[in-house]
Coordinates of N, CA, C and O in Angstrom, one line a residue:
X856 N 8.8 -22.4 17.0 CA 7.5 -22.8 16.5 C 7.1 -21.9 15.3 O 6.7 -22.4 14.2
X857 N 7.2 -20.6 15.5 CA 7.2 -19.9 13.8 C 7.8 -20.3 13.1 O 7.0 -20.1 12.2
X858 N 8.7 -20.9 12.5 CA 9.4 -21.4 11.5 C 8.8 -22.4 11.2 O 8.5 -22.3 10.0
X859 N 8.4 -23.5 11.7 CA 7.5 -24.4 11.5 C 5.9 -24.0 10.7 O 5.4 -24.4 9.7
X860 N 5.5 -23.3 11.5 CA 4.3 -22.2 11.3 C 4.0 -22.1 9.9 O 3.1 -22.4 9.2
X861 N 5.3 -21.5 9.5 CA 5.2 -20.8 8.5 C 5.6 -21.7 7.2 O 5.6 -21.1 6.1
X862 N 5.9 -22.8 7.3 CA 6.0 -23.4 6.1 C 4.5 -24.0 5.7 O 4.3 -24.5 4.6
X863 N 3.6 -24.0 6.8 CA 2.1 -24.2 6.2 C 1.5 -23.5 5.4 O 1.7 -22.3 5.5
X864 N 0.5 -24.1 4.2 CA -0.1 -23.2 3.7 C -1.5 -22.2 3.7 O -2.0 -21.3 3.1
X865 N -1.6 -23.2 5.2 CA -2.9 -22.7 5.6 C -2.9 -23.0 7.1 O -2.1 -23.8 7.6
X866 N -3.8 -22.1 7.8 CA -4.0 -22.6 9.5 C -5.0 -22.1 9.7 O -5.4 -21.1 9.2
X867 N -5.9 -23.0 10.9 CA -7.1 -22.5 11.4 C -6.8 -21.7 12.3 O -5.8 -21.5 13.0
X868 N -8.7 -21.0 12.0 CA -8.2 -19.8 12.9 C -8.3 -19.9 14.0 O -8.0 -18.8 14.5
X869 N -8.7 -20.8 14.8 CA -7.9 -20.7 16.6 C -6.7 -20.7 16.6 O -6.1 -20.2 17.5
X870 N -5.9 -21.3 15.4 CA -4.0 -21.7 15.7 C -3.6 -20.7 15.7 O -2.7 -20.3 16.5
X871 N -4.4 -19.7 14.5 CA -3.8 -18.7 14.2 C -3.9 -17.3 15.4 O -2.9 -16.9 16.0
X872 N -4.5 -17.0 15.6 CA -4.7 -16.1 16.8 C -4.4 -16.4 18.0 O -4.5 -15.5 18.8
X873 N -3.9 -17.7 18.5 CA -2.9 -18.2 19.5 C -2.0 -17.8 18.8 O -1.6 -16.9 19.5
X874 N -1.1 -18.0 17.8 CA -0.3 -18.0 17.3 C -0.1 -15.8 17.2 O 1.0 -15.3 17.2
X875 N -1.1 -15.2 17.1 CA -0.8 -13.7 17.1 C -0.6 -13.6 18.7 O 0.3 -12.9 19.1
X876 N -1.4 -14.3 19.4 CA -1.7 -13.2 20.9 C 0.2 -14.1 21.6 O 0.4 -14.3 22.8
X877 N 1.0 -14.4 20.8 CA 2.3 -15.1 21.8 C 3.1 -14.1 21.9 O 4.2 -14.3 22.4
X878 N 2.9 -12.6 21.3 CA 3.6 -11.4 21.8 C 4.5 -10.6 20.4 O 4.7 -9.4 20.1
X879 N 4.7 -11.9 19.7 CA 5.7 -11.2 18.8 C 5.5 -10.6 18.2 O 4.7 -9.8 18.7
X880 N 6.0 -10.2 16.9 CA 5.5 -9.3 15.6 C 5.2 -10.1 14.6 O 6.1 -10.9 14.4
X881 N 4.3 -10.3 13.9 CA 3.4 -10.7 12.6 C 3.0 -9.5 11.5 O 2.8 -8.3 11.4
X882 N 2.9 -10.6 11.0 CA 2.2 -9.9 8.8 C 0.7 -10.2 9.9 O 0.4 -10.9 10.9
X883 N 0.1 -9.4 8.8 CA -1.6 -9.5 9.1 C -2.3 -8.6 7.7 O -2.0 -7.5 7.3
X884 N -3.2 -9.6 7.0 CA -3.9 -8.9 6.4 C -5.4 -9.5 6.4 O -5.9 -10.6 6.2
X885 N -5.7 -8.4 6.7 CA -7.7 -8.7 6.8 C -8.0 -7.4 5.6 O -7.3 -6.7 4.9
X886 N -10.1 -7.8 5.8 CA -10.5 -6.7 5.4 C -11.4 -5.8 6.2 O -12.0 -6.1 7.3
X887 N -11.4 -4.6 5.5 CA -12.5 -3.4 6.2 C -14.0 -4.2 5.9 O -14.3 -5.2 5.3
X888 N -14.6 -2.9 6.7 CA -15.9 -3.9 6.5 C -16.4 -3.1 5.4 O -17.5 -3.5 5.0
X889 N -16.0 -1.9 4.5 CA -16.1 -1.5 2.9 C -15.7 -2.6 2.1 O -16.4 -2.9 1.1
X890 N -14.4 -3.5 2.3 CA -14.4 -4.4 1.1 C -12.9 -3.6 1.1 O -12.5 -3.6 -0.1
X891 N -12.2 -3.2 1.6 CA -10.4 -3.0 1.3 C -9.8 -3.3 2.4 O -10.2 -3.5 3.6
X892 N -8.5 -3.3 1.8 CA -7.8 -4.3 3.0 C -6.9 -3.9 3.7 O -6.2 -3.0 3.4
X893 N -6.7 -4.4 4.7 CA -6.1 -3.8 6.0 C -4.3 -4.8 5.6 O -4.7 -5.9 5.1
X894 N -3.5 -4.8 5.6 CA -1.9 -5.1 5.4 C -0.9 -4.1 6.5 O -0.7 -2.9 6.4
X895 N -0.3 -5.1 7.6 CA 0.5 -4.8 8.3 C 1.2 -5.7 8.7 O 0.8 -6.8 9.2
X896 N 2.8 -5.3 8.6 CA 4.1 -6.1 9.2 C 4.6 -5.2 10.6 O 4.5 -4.0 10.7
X897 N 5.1 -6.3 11.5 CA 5.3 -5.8 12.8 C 4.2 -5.1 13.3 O 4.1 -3.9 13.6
X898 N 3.0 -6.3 13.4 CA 2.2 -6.2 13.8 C 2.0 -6.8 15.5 O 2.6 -7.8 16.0
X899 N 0.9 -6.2 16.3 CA 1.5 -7.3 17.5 C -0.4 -7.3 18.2 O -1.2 -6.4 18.1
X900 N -0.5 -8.1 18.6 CA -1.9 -8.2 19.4 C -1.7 -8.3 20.8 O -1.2 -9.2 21.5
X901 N -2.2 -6.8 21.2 CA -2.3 -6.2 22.2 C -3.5 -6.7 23.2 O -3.1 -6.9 24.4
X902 N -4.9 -7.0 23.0 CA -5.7 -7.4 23.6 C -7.1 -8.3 22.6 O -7.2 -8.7 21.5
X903 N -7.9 -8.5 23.6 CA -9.5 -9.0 22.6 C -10.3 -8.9 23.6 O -10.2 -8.7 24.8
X904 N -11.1 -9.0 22.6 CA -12.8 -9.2 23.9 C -13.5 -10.5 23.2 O -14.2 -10.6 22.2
X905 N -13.0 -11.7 24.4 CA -13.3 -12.7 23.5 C -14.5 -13.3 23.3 O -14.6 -14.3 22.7
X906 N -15.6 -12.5 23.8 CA -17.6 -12.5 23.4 C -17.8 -11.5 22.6 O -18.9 -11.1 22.5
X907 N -17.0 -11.0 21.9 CA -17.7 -10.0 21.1 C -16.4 -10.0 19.6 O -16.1 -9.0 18.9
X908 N -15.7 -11.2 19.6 CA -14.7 -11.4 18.5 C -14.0 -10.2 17.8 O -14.1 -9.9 16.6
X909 N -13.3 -9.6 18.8 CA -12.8 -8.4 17.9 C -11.3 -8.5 19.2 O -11.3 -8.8 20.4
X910 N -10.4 -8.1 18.4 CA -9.2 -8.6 18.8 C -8.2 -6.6 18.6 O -8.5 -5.7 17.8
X911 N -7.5 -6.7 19.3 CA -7.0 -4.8 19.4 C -5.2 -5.5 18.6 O -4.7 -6.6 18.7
X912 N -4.9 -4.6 18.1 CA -3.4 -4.8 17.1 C -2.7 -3.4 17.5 O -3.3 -2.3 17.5
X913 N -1.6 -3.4 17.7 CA -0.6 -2.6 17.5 C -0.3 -2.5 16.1 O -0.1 -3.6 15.7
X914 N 0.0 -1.6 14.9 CA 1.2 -1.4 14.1 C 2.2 -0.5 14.6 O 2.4 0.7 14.6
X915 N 3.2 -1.7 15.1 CA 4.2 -0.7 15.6 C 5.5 -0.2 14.4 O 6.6 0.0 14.7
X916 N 5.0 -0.1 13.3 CA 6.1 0.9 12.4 C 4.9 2.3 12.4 O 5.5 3.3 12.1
X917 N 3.9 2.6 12.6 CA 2.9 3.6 12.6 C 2.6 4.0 13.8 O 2.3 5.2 14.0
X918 N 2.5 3.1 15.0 CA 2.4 3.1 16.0 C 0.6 3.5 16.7 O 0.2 4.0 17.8
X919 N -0.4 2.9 15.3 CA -1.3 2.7 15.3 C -1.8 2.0 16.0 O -1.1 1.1 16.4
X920 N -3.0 2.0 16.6 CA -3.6 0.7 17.5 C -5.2 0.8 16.7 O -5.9 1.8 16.6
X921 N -5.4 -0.7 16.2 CA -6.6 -1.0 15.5 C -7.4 -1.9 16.4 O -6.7 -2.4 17.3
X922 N -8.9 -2.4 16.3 CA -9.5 -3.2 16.8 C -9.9 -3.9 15.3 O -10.4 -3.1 14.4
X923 N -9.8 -5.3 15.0 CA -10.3 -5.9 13.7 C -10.8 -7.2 14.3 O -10.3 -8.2 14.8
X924 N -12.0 -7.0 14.2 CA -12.7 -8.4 14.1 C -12.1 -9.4 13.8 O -11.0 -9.1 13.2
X925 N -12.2 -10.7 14.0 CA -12.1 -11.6 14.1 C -12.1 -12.6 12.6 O -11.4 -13.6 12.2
X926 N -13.2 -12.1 12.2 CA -14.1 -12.7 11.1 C -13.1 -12.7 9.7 O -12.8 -13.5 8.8
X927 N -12.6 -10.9 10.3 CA -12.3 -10.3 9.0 C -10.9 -10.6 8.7 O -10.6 -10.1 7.7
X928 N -9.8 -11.4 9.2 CA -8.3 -11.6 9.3 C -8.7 -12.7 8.5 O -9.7 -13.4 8.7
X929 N -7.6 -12.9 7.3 CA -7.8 -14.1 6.4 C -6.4 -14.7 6.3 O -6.1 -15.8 5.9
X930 N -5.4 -13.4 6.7 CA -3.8 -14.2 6.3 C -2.9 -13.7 7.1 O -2.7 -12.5 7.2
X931 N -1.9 -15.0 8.0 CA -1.3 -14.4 9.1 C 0.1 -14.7 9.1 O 0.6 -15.6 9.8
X932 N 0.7 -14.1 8.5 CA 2.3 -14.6 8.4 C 2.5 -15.5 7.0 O 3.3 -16.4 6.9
X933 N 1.5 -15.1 6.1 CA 2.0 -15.5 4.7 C 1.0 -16.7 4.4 O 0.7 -17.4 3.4
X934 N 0.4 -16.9 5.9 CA -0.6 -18.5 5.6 C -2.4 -17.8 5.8 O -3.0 -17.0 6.5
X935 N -2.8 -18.6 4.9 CA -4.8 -17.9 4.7 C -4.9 -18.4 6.2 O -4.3 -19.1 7.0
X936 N -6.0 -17.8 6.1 CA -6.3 -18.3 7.6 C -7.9 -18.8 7.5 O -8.8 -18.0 7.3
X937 N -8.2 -20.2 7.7 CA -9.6 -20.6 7.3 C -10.1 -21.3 8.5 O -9.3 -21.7 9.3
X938 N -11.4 -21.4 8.6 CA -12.7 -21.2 9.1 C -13.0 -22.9 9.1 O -14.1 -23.3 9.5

């Protein structure tokens, strides 16, 4: 199903965040809520709180764990991600 995925130019964003929470590793770029941008590969979504739209990420080359809104993710594996 990623391979397919990914020849889209675009996906909504319920596909897309089903498409993060199936375990694997993903590209992800959103923004801060300053206005700069968040970019990570081998990325993985670890959890959400799905009433309060913020979703938790792994960077596992950093081995970072972020929470990013929901709002703020615009491109997930090379495809915008639209509303």
């Amino acid at each position: 199903i990623k391979q397919t995925m990914q020849n889209l130019p675009a996906i909504h964003r319920l596909d897309a965040f089903r498409f993060l929470e199936d375990g694997g590793k993903h590209t992800l770029r959103a923004w801060k809520k300053n206005g700069t941008e968040i970019f990570g590969e081998d990325v993985k979504c670890v959890g959400r709180h799905i009433r309060g739209g913020v979703r938790r990420y792994l960077f596992t080359r950093s081995g970072a764990l972020r929470a990013i809104r929901d709002c703020l993710v615009y491109e997930v594996d090379g495809m915008e991600v639209y509303w």
